[in-house]
Structures are given as structure tokens and as C-alpha cells.
Short mmCIF file of C-alpha atoms in Angstrom, two decimals:
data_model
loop_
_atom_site.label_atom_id
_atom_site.label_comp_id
_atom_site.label_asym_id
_atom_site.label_seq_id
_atom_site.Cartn_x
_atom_site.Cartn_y
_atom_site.Cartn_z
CA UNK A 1 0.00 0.00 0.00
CA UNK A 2 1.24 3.63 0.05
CA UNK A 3 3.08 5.09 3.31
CA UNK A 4 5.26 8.29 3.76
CA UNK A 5 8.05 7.96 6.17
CA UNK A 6 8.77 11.23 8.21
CA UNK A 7 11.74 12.24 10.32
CA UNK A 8 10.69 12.22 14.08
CA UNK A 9 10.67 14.96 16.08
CA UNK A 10 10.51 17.21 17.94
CA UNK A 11 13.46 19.33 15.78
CA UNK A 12 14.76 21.67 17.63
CA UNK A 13 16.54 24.83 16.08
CA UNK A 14 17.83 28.27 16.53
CA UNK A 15 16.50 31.08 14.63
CA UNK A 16 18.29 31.58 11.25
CA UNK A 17 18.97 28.23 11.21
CA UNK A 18 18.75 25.43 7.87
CA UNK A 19 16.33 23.17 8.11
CA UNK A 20 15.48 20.11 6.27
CA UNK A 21 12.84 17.65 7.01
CA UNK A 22 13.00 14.31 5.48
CA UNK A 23 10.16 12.18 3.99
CA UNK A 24 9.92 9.31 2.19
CA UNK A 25 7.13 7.47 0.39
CA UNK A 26 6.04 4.18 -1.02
CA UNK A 27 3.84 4.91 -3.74
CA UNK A 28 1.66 2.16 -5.73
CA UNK A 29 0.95 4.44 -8.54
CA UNK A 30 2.22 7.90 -9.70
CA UNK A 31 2.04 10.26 -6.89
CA UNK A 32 1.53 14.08 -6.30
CA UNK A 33 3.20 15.31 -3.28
CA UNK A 34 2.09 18.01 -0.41
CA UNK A 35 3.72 19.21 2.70
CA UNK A 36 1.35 20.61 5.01
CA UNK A 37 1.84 22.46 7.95
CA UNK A 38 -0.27 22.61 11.42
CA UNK A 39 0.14 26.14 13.45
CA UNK A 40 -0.27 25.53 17.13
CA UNK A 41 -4.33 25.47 17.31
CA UNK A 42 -5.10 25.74 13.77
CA UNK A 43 -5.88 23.42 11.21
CA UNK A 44 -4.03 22.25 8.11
CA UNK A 45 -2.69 24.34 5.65
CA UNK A 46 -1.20 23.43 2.32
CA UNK A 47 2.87 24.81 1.99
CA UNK A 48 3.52 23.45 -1.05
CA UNK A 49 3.23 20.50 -3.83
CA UNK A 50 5.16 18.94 -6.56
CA UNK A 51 3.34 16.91 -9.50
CA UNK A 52 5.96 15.27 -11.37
CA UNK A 53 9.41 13.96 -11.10
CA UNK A 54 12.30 16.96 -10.65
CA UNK A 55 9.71 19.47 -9.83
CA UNK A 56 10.14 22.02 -7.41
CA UNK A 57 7.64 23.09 -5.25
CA UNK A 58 8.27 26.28 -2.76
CA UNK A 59 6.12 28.66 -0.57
CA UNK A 60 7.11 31.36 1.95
CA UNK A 61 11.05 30.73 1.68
CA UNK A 62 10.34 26.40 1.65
CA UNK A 63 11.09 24.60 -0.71
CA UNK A 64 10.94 20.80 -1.92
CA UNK A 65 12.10 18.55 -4.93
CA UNK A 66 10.08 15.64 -5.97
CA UNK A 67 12.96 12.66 -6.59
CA UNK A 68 11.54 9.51 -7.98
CA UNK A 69 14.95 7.86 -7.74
CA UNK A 70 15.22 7.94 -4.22
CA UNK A 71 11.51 8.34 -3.66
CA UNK A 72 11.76 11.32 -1.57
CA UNK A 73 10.49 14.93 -1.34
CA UNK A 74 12.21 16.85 1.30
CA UNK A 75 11.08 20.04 2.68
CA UNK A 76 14.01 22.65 3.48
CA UNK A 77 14.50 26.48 4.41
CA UNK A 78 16.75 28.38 4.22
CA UNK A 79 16.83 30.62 7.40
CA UNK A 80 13.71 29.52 10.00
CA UNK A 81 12.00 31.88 12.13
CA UNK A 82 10.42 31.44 15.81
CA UNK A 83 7.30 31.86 13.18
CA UNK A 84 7.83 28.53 11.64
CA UNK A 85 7.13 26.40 15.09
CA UNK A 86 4.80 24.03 13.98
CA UNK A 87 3.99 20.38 12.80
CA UNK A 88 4.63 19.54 9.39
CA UNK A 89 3.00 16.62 7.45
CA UNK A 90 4.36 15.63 3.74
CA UNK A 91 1.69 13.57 2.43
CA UNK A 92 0.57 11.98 -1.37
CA UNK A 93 -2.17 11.27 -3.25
CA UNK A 94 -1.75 8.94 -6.24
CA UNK A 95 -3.15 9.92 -9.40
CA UNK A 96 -6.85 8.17 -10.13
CA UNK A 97 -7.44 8.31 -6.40
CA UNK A 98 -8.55 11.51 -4.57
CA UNK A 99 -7.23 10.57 -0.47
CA UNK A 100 -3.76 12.03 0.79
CA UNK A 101 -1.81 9.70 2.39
CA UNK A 102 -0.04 11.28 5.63
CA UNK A 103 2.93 10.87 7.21
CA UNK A 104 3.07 10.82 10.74
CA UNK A 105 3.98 14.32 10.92
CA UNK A 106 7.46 16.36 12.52
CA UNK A 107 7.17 19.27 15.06
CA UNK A 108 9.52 21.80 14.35
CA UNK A 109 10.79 24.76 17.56
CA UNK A 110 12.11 27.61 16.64
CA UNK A 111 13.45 29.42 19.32
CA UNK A 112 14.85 32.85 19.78
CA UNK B 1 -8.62 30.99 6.10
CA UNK B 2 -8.79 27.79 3.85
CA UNK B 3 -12.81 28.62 2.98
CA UNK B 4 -13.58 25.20 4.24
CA UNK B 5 -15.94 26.03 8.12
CA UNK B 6 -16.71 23.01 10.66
CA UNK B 7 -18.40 23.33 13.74
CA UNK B 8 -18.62 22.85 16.40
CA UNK B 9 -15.13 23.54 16.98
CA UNK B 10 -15.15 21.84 20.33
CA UNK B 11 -17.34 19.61 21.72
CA UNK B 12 -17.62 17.50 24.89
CA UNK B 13 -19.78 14.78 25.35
CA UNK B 14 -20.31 11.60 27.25
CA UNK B 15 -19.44 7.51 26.36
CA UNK B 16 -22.52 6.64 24.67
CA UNK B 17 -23.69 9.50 23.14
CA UNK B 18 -24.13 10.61 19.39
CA UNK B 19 -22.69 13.42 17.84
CA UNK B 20 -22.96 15.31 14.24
CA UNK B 21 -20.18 17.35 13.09
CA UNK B 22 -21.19 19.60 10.38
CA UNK B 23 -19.08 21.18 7.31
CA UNK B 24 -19.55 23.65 4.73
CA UNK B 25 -16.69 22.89 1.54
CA UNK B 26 -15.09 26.08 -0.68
CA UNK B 27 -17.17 27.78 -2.71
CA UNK B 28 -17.12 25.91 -6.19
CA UNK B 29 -15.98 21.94 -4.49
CA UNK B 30 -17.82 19.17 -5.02
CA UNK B 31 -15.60 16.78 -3.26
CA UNK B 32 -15.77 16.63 0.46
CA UNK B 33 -13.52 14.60 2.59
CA UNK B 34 -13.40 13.69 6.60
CA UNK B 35 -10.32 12.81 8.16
CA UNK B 36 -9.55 11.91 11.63
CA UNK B 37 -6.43 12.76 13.75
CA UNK B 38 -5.31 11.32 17.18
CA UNK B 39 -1.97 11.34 18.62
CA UNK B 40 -1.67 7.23 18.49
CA UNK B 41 -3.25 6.78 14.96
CA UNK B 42 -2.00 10.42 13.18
CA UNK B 43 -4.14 11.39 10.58
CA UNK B 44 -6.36 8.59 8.77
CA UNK B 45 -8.80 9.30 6.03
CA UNK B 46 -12.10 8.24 7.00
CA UNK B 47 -14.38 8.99 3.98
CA UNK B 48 -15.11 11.26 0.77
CA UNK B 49 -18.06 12.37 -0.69
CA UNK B 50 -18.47 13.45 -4.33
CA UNK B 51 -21.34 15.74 -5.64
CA UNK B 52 -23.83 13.93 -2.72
CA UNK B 53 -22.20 10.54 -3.69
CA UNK B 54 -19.98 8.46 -1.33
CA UNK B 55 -16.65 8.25 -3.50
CA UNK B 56 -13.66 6.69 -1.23
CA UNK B 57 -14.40 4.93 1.61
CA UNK B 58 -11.09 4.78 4.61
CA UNK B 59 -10.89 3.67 8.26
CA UNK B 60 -14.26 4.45 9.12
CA UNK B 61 -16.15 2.58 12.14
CA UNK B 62 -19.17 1.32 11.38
CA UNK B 63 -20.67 3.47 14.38
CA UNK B 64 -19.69 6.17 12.31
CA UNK B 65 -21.56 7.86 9.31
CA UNK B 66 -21.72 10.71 6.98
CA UNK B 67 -23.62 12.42 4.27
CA UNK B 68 -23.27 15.15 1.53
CA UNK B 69 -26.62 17.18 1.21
CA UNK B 70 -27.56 18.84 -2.39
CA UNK B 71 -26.57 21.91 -0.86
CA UNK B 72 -22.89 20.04 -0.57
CA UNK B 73 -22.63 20.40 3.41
CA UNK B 74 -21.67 17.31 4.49
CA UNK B 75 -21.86 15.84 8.34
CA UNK B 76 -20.04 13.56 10.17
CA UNK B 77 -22.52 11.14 12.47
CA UNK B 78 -20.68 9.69 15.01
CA UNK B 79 -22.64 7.40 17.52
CA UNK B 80 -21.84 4.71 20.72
CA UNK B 81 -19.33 6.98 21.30
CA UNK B 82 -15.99 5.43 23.19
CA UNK B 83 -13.13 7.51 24.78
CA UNK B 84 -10.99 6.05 22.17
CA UNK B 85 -13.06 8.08 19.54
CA UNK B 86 -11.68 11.39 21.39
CA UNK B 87 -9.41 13.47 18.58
CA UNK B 88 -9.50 15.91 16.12
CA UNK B 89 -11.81 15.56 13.03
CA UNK B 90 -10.97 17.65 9.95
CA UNK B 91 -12.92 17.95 6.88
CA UNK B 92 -11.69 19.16 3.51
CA UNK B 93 -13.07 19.66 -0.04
CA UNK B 94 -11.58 20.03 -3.23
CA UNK B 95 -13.19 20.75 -6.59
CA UNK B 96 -12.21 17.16 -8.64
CA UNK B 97 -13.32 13.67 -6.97
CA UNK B 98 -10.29 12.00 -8.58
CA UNK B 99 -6.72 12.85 -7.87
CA UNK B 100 -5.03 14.52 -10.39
CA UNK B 101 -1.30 17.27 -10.09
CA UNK B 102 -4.02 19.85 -10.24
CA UNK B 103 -6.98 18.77 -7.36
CA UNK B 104 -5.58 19.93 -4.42
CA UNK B 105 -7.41 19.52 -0.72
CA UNK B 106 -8.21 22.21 1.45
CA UNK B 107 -8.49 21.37 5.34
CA UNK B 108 -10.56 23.39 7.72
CA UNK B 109 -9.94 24.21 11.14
CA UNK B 110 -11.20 20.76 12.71
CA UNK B 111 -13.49 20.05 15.66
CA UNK B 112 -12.31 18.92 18.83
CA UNK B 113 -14.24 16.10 20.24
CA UNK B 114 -13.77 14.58 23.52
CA UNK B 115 -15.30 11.67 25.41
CA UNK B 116 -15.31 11.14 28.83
#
């Protein structure tokens, strides 16, 4: 069946930092993929997607390239903010079928 | 603000009990989805709903049910309720009922159940 594998947190960083979140995914078809991100007390929000292999998807200074090779679509920034504290999901949906499949999700702090 | 609106947004009730948690998709979606999220489980698709037609069925409970109106609200039915059913229930719509690069899934804000 289909499964993204994500980093566990909590990942702790400093502002300014790089960050990089790793995910993974086992895909029985083609797959789109999403990273979504959960604000403390909010719902879901999409950051960003990638349809195809090589593309780049990117939203408010993240970014993330869809590799088929290695079957993985990291999310990275740059220089994180306390802002940025939240829970991230990456998550697919393979093409003919309309559900997202979630990984388990990473927390990110941000601190000062 | 996604344009997807649930309520209640929290809700406390007791073992036993029913409860219907109501949603209201995007202007323009036909699709409607209802996930679930729990700290032990993460999230799990539970079902979808297609222009008032049940499209993709998930990890659903049979003590659960749900419905898309011709209006395209949908609600969430869940009865017998356990403590185990305490969590976070999301809906989400998008305008296609098939995935495609281009149907993308917008989450509301969730309700908050909780059993005791």
C-alpha cells in the first residue's frame, strides 16, 4: 500500500537556522506530493506541492524537490524563524485516487 | 482561512452519546472529505463524498456515518461513542473527486471532540 516515512521529532533549532525535514514514500501508482503544515491550534494548511518527477515546489522561503529515484520529497528552508514552530505533514495522493496519504507528521521549535 | 468552516469547533460529550459534526466545503468543491487525527493513529482518512455521492471509503467505524446534502454540506454522524473516539476531526473539499497534479485539498480548522 502507500506510506510516507517522516523524520521524528521534535526538531529543535535556533533562529536563522537550515532546516530540512526528510520524507519518504512508497507509492503504488504515480504520486503528487504536499507538505502541510499545522500552526499551534489551527488546522491544516497546504505549503507546497510537486506533481511530477524533478519538480520544485516552494512557498514562503520552503522549498521541496520531488525525486523519484530515491523516492523522496524533502522540505528545506533556508533561514527559520520562531514563526515557523509548527507540525509539518508531507503527504501523497496517487493519481486516479482523490485521499492524501499522511505521514506521521514532525514538530519543528524555533526558538529565539 | 482555507474557505472550508466546521463546527462545532469543540465539543464535549459523554461515552454513549451521538454526535454530528457539520461542514460547509469552498465555494465551487464538489468533493468533500473527513479525516480523523489522534496522537496514536495520526491522521487517517475516514471517507469522501463526491457531488452527494460516497466516492472513497477509509478507516471508518461502522458506528460512524456521513452524508453530503444537495446543498454540498456534508456531516459527520458519530454514535456509541468510546473515549478512544476522542481526537481531532478535519474535513476538507476540493473541486475534482479523482486525484489529479491539479486537485488539491483544502483542510478546515477541525473540531475537537472529547469523550469522557
Amino acid at each position: 500500500g502507500d506510506s510516507v516515512t517522516q523524520m521524528e521529532g521534535p526538531v529543535t533549532l535556533s533562529e536563522e537556522a537550515f532546516l530540512t525535514i526528510n520524507c519518504t514514500y512508497t507509492a503504488t501508482g504515480y504520486p503528487s506530493l504536499f507538505w502541510y503544515v499545522q500552526y499551534p491550534g489551527e488546522g491544516l494548511q497546504l505549503l507546497l506541492k510537486a506533481t511530477k518527477a524533478d519538480d520544485k515546489g516552494s512557498n514562503k522561503g520552503f522549498e521541496a524537490t520531488y525525486r523519484k529515484e530515491t523516492t523522496s520529497f524533502h522540505l528545506e528552508k533556508g533561514s527559520v524563524q520562531v514563526s515557523d514552530s509548527a507540525v509539518y505533514f508531507c503527504a501523497l495522493m496517487v493519481s486516479g485516487y482523490s485521499t492524501l496519504t499522511f505521514g506521521k507528521g514532525t514538530m519543528l521549535l524555533v526558538s529565539p | 482561512d482555507s474557505g472550508v468552516t466546521q463546527t462545532p469547533k469543540h465539543l464535549i460529550t459523554a461515552t454513549g452519546q451521538r454526535v454530528t459534526l457539520r461542514c460547509s466545503p469552498r465555494s465551487g468543491d464538489l468533493s468533500v472529505y473527513w479525516y480523523q487525527q489522534s496522537l496514536d493513529q495520526g491522521l487517517q482518512f475516514l471517507i469522501q463524498y463526491y457531488n452527494g455521492e460516497e466516492r472513497a471509503k477509509g478507516n471508518i467505524l461502522e458506528r460512524f456515518s456521513a452524508q453530503q446534502f444537495p446543498d454540498l454540506h456534508s456531516e459527520l454522524n458519530l454514535s456509541s461513542l468510546e473515549l478512544g473516539d476522542s481526537a481531532l476531526y478535519f474535513c476538507a473539499s476540493s473541486v475534482e473527486g479523482q486525484g489529479s497534479g491539479g486537485n488539491t485539498i483544502y483542510f478546515g480548522e477541525g473540531s475537537w471532540l472529547t469523550v469522557v
